[in-house]
mmCIF file of C-alpha atoms in Angstrom:
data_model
loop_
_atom_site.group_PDB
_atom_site.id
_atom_site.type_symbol
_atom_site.label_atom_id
_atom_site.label_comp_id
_atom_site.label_asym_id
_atom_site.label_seq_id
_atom_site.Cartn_x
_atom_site.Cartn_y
_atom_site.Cartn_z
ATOM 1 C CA UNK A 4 136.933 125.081 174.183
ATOM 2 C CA UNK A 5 134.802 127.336 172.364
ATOM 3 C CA UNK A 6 134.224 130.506 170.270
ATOM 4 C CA UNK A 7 133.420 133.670 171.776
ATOM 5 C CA UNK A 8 130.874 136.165 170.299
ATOM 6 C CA UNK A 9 129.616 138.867 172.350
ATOM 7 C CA UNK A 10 125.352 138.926 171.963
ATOM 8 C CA UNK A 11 123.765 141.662 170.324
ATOM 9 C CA UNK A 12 120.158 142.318 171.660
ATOM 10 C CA UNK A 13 118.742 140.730 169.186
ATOM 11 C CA UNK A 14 120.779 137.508 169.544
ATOM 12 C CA UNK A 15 119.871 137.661 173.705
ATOM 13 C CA UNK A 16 116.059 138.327 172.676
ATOM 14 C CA UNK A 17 116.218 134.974 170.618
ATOM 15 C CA UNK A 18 117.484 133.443 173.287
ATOM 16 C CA UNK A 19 114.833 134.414 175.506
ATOM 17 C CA UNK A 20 112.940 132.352 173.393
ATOM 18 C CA UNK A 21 115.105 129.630 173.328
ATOM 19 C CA UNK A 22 115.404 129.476 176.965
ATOM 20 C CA UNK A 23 111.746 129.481 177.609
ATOM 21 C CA UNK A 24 111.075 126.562 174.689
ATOM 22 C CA UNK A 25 113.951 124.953 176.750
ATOM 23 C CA UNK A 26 112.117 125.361 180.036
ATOM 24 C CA UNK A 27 108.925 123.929 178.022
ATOM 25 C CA UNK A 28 110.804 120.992 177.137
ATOM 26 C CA UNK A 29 111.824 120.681 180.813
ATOM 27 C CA UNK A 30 108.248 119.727 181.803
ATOM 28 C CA UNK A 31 109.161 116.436 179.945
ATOM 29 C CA UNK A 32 112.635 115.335 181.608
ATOM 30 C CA UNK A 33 113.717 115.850 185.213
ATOM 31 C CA UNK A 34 117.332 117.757 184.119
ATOM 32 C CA UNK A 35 117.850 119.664 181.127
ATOM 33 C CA UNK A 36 121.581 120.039 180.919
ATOM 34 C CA UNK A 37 122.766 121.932 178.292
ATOM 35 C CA UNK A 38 126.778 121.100 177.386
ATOM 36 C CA UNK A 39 128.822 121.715 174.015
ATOM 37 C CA UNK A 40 128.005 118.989 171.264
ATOM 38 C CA UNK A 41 129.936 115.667 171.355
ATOM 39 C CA UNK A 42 131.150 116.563 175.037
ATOM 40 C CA UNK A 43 129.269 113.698 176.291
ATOM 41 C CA UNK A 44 128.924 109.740 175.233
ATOM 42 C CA UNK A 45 125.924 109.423 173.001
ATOM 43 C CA UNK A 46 124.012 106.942 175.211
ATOM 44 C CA UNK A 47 124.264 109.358 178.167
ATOM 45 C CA UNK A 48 120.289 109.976 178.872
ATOM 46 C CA UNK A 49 120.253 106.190 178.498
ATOM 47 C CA UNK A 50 122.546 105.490 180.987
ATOM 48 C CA UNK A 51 121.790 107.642 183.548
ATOM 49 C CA UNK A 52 118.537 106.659 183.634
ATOM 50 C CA UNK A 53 119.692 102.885 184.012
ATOM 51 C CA UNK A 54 121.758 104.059 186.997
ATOM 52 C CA UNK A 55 119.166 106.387 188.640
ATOM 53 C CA UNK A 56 115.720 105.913 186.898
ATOM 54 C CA UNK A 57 115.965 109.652 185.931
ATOM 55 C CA UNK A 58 115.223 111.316 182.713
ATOM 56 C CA UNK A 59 117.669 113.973 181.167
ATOM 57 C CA UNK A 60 117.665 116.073 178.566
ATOM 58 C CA UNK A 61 120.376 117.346 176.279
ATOM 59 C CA UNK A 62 120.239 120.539 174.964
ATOM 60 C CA UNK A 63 123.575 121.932 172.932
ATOM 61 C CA UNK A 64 125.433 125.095 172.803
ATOM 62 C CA UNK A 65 127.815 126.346 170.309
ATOM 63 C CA UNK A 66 129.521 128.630 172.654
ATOM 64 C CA UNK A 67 130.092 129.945 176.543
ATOM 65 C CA UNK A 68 128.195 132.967 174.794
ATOM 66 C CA UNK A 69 125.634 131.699 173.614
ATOM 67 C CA UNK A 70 124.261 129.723 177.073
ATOM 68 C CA UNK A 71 125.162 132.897 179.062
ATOM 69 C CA UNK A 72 122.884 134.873 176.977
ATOM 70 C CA UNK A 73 120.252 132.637 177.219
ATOM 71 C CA UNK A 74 120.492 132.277 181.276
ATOM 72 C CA UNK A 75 121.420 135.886 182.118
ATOM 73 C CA UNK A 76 118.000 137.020 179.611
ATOM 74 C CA UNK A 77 115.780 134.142 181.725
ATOM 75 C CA UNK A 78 117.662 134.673 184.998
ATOM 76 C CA UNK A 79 118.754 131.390 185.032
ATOM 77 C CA UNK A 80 115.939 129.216 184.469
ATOM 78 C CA UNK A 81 115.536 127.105 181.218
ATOM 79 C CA UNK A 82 118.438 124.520 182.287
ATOM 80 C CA UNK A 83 118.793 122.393 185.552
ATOM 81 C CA UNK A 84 122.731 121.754 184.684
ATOM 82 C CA UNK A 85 125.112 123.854 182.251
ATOM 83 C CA UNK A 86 128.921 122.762 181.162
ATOM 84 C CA UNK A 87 130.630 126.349 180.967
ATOM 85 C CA UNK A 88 134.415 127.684 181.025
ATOM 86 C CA UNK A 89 135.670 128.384 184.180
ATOM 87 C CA UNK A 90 135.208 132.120 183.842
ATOM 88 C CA UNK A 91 131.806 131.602 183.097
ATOM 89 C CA UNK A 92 131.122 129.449 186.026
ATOM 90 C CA UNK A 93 132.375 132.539 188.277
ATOM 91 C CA UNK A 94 130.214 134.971 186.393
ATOM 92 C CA UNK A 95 127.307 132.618 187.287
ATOM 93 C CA UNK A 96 128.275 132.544 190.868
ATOM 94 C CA UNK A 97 128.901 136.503 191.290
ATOM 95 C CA UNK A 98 125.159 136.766 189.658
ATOM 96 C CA UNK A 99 123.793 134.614 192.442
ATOM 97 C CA UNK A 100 122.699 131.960 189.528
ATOM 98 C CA UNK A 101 124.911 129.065 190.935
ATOM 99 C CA UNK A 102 123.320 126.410 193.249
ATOM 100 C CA UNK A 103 126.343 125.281 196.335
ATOM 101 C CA UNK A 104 127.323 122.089 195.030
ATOM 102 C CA UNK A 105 125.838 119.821 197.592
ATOM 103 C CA UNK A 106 129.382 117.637 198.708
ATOM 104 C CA UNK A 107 127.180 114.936 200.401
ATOM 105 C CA UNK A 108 125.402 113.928 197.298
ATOM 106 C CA UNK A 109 127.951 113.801 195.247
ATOM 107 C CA UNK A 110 130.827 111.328 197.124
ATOM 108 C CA UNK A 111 133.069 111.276 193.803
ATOM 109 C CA UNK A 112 134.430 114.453 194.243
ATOM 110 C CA UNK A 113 137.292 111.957 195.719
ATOM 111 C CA UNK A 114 138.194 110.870 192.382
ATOM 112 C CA UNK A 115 139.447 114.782 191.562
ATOM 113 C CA UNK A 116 142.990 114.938 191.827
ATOM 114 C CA UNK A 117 143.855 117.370 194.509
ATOM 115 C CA UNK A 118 144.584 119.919 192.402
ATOM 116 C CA UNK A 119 141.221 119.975 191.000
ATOM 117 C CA UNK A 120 140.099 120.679 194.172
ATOM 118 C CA UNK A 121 142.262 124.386 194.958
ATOM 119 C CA UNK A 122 141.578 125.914 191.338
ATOM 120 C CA UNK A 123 141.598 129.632 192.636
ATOM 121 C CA UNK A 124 138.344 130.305 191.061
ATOM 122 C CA UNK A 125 136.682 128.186 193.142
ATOM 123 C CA UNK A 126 138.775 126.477 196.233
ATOM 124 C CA UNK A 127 136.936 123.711 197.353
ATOM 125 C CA UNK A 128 134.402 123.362 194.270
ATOM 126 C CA UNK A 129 131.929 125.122 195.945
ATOM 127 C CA UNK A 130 129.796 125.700 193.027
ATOM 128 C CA UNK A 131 131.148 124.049 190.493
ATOM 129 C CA UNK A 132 132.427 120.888 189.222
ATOM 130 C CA UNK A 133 136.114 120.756 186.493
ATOM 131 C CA UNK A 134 135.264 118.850 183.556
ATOM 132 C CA UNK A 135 138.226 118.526 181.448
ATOM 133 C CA UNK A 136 141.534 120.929 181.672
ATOM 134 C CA UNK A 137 144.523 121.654 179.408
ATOM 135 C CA UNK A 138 147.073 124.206 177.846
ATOM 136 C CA UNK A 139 146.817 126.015 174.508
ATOM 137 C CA UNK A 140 150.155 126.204 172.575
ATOM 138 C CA UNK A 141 151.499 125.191 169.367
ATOM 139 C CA UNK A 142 150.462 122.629 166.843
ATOM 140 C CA UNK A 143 152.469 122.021 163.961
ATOM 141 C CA UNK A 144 153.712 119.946 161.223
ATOM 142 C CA UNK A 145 157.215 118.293 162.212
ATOM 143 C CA UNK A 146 157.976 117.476 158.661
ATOM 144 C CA UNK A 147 157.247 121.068 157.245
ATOM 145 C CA UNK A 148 158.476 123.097 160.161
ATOM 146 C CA UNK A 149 162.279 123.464 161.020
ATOM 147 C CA UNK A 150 162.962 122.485 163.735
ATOM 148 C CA UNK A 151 160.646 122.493 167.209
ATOM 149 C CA UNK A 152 158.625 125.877 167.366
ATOM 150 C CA UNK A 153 159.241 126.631 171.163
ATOM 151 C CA UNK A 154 158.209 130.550 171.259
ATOM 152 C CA UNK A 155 154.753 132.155 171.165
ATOM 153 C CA UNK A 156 156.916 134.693 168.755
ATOM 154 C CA UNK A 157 157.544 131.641 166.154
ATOM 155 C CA UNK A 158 154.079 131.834 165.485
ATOM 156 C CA UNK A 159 153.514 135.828 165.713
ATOM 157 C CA UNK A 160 156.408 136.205 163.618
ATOM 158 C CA UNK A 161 157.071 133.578 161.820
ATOM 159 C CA UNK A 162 160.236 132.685 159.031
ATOM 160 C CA UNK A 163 159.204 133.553 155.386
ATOM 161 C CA UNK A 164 158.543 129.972 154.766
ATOM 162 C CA UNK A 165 155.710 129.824 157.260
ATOM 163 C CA UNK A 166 153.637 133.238 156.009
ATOM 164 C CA UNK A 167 150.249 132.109 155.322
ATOM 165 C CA UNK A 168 150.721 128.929 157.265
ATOM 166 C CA UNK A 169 149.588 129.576 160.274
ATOM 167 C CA UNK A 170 146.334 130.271 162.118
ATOM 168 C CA UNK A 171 145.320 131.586 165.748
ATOM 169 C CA UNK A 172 142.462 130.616 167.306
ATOM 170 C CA UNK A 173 139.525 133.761 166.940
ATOM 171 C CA UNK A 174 138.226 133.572 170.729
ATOM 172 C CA UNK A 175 139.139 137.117 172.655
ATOM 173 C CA UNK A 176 140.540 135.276 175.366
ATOM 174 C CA UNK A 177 142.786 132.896 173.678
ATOM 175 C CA UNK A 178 143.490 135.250 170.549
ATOM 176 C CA UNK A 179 145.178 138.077 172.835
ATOM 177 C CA UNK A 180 146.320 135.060 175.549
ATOM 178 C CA UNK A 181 149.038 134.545 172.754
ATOM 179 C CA UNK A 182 150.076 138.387 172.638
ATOM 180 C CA UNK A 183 150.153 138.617 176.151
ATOM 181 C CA UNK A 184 151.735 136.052 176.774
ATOM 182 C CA UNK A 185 154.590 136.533 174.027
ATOM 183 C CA UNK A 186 155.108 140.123 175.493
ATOM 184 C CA UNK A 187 155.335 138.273 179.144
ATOM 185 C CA UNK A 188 151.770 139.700 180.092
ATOM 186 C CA UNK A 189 149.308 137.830 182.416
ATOM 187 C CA UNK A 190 146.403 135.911 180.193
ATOM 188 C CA UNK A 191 144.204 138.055 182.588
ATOM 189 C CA UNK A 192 145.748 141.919 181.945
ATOM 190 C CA UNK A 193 143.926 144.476 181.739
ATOM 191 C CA UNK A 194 146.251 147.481 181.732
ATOM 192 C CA UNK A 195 145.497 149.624 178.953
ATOM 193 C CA UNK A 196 149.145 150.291 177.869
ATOM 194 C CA UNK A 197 150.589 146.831 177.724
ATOM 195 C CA UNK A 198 146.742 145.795 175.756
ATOM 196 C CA UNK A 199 147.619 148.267 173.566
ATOM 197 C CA UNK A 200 150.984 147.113 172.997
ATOM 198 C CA UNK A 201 149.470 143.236 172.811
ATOM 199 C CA UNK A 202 147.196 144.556 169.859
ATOM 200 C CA UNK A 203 149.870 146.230 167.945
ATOM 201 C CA UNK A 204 151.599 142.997 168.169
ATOM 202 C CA UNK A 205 148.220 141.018 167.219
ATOM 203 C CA UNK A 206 147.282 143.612 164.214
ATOM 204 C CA UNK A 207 151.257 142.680 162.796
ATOM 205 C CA UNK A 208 151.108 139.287 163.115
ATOM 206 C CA UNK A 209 147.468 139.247 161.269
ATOM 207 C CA UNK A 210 149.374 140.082 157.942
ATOM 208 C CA UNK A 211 151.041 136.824 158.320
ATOM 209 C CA UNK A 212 148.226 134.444 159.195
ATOM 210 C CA UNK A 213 146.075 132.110 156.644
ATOM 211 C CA UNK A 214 143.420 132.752 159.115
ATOM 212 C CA UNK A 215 141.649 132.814 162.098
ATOM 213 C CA UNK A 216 140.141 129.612 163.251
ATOM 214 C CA UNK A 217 138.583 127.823 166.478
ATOM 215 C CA UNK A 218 137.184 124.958 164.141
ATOM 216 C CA UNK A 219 138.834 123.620 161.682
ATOM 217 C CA UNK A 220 143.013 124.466 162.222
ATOM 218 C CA UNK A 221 143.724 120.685 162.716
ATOM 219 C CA UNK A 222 142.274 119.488 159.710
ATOM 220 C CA UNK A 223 144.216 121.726 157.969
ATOM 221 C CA UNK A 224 147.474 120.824 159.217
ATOM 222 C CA UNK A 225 146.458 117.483 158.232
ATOM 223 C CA UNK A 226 145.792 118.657 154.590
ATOM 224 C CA UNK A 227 149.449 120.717 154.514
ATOM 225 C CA UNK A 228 147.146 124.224 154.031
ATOM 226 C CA UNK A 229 148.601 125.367 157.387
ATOM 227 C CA UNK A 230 152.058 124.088 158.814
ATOM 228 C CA UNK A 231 152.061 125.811 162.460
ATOM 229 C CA UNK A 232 148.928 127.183 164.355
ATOM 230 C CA UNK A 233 147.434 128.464 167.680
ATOM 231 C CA UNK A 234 145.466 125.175 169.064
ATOM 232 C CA UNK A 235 143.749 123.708 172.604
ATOM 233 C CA UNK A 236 145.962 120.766 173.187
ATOM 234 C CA UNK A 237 143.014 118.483 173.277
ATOM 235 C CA UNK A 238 141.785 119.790 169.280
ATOM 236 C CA UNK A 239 145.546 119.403 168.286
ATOM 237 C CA UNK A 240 144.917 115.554 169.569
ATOM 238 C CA UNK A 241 142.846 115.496 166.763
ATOM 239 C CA UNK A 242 145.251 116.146 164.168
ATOM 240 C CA UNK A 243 147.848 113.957 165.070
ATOM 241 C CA UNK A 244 145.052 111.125 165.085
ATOM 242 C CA UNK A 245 145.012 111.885 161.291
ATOM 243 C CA UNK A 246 148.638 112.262 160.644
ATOM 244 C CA UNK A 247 151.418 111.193 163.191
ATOM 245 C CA UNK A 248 154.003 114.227 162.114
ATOM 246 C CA UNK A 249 151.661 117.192 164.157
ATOM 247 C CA UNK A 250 152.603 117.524 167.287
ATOM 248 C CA UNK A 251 152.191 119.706 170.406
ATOM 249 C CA UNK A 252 154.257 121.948 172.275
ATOM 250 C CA UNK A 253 153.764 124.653 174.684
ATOM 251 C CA UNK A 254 156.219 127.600 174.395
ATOM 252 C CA UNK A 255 158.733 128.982 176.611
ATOM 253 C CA UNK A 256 156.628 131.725 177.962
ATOM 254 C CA UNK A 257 153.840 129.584 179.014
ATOM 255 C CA UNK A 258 150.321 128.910 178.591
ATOM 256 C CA UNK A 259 147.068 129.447 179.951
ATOM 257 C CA UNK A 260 144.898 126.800 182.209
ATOM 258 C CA UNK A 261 141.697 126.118 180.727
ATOM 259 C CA UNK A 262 139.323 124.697 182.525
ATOM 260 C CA UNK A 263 135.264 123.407 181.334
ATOM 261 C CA UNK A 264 133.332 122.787 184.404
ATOM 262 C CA UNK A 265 129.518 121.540 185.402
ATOM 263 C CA UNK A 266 127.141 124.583 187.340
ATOM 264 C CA UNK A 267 123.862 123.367 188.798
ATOM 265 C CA UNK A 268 121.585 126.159 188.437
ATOM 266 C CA UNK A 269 119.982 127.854 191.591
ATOM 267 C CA UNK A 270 116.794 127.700 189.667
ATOM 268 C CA UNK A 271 116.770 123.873 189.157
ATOM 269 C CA UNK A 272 113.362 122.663 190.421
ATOM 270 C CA UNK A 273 115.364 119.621 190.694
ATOM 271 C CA UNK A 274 118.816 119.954 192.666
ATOM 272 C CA UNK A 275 118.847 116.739 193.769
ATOM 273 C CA UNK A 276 118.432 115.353 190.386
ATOM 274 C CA UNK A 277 121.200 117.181 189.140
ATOM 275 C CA UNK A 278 124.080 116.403 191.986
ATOM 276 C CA UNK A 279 123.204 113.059 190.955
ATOM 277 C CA UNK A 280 123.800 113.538 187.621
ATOM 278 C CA UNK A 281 127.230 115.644 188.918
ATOM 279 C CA UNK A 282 128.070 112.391 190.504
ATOM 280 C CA UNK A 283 127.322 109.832 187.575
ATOM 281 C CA UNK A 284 129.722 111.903 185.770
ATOM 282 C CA UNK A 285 132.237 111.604 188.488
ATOM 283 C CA UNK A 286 132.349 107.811 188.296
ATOM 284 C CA UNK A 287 135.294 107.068 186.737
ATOM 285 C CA UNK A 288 134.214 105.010 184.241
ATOM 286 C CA UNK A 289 132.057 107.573 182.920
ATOM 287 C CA UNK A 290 134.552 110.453 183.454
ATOM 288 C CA UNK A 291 136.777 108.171 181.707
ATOM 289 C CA UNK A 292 134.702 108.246 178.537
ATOM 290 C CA UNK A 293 135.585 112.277 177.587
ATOM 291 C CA UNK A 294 139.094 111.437 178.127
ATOM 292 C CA UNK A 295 139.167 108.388 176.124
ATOM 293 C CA UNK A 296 136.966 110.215 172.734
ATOM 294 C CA UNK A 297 137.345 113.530 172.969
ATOM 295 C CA UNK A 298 141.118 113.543 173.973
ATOM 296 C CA UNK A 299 140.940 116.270 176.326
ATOM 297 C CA UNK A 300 143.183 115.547 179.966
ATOM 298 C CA UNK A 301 139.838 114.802 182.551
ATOM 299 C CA UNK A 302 140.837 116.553 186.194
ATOM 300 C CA UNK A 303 139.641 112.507 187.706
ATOM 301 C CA UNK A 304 142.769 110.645 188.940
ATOM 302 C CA UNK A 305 140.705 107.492 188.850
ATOM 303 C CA UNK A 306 139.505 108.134 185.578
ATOM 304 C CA UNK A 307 142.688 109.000 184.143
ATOM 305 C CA UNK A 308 144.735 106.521 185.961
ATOM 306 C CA UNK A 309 141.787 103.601 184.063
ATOM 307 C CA UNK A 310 142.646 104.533 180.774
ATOM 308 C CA UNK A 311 145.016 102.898 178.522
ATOM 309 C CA UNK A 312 148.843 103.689 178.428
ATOM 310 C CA UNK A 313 148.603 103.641 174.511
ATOM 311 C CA UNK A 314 146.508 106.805 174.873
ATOM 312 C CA UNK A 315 149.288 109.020 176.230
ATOM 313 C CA UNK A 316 151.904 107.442 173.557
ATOM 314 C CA UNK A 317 150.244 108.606 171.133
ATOM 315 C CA UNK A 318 148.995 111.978 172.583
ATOM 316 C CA UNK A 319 151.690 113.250 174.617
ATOM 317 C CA UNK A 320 149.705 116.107 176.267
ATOM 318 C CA UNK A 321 147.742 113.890 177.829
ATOM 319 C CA UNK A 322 150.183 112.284 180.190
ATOM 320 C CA UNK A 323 150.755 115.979 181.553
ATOM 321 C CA UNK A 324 150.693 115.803 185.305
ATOM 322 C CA UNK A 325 147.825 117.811 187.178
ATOM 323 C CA UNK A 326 151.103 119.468 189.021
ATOM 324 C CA UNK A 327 152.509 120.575 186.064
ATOM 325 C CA UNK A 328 149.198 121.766 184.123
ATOM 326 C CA UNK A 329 148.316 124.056 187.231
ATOM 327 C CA UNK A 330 151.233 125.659 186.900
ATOM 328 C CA UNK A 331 149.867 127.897 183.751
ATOM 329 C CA UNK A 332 147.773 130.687 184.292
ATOM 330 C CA UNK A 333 144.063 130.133 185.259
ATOM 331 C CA UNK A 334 141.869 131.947 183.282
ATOM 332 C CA UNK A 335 139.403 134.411 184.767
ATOM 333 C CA UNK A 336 136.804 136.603 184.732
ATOM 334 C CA UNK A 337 138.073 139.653 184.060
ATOM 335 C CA UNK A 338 134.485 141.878 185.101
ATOM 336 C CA UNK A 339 134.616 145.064 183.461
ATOM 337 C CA UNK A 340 137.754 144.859 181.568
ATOM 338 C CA UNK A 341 136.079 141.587 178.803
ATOM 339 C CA UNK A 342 134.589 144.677 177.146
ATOM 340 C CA UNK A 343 138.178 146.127 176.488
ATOM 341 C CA UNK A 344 138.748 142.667 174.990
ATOM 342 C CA UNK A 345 135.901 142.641 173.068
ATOM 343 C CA UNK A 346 136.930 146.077 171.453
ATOM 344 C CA UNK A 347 140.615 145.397 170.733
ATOM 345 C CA UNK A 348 139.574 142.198 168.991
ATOM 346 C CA UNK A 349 137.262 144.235 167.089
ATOM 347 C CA UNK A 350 139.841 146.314 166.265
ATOM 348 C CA UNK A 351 142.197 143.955 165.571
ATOM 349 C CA UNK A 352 139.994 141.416 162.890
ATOM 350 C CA UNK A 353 139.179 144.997 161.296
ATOM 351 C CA UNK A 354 142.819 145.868 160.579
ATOM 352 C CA UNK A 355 144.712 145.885 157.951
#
């Protein structure tokens, strides 16, 4: 998961350039896929082309942002494959920039659990393909916290010991996910009043943070700098690689369903190319690979059911069942209504 920074003009006109350098670089590989850095094995481009004979290129981005500025400015082209967030992937699709994932060439779709297969922003993964999925919640310290956070409000308004302990991840969605969902709002509202109320909330519980942070909130749980913060269950993985007493726990009121998924763009000169590289990825063996280094839960029952048990021993959240996962709120595009986000962020970071 990944930070969210609306482009300027100046930031899209740069990636104009970007795209079409990208597009240059194209003329050398048959797929340019462009995914978030370390979200694939190293020897990737090496092993696809030992599987298929095909040549791909890797091309990161830091952010959803920053590859949907780059494709809406070149109307698509630049990129034969992109790894996006669900809401993304819809956005792409509503702008006519998704190719129809071609089913026929790409037979491991079978490996998706079947919930992977009805995610309401795209029943039937018509075009697009899940990735990896989890829940945000709480990560935390078990020796420095009392007892087991187990409220969205434990964090918003935390005890006197935990003031400038904690840290909520800076991403509009996720950063006013935790409001909403403390005040019992849908991840996706966008009534004025009850935003309103969720930035109130947001602007009073700033006072009490150490900071915001997307990055770097594990590391400092591991350090003791923070004792309780906002995290992706997968990042909070990381900490409790470092330091057995973090653990994970989504709060009573819920959690949102994130989703990272794989778009084949309508402007590939090379579809083909790029279902195959869909279903490479699909293979459970490779599917098993993000799972197994990157911690995040992979929506691939074979894949999940290869790995070893010792992985879900020591990282609970990743022995949550698909049935249970889906039954947080999916995250989606919210059209209009991300530019009210956008502005009660603002307003929020500029508070106070």
């Amino acid at each position: 998961m990944n930070a969210k920074n609306r482009l300027t003009a100046s930031a899209a006109a740069a990636a104009l350039l970007a795209a079409c350098l990208s597009a240059g670089a194209a003329a050398a590989a048959d797929l340019v896929i462009s995914n978030w850095d370390g979200y694939m094995a190293p020897d990737i481009a090496d092993a696809f082309k030992a599987a298929t004979g095909l040549e791909i290129e890797v091309v990161n981005h830091a952010t959803n942002e920053e590859v949907m500025g780059k494709l809406m400015a070149s109307g698509g082209k630049g990129y034969d494959v992109v790894f996006v967030s669900s809401p993304f992937a819809e956005i792409l699709n509503g702008q006519g920039l998704a190719e129809p994932i071609d089913k026929a060439a790409v037979p491991n779709l079978a490996n998706l659990y079947p919930e992977a297969t009805t995610l309401a922003y795209d029943p039937g993964n018509t075009f697009s393909v899940p990735y990896t999925w989890g829940s945000t919640g709480l990560c935390y310290r078990s020796d420095l916290v009392e007892g087991t956070p187990d409220s969205w409000m434990n964090l918003l308004q935390p005890t006197d010991k935990l003031k400038g302990k904690t840290t909520m991840l800076a991403t509009d969605r996720w950063l006013m996910a935790a409001g909403e969902l403390a005040k019992g709002y849908s991840v996706n509202e966008k009534d004025p009043a009850k935003l309103e109320e969720v930035k109130n909330l947001l602007i009073e519980a700033k006072k009490t943070l150490l900071a915001y942070d997307d990055t770097t909130f594990y590391s400092k749980l591991v350090s003791a700098e923070a004792s309780l913060v906002q995290a992706w269950d997968g990042w909070c993985n990381y900490g409790i690689t470092e330091n057995k007493a973090i653990k994970f726990v989504v709060p009573k009121e819920g959690s949102d369903l994130w989703i990272d998924t794989i778009v084949v763009m309508k402007s590939s000169e090379n579809k083909e190319a790029a279902m195959k590289f869909i279903n490479f990825i699909l293979d459970a063996k490779n599917h098993a690979w993000a799972a197994q280094n990157i911690l995040y839960k992979v929506p691939n029952k074979a894949a999940m059911e290869s790995l070893d048990k010792a992985l879900a021993e020591q990282y609970p959240n990743m022995a949550m069942a698909p049935a249970d996962l889906v039954k947080f709120e999916l995250l989606r595009d919210l059209g209009t209504a991300q530019k009210d986000y956008s502005r009660i962020v603002s307003e929020i970071k500029a508070a106070n």
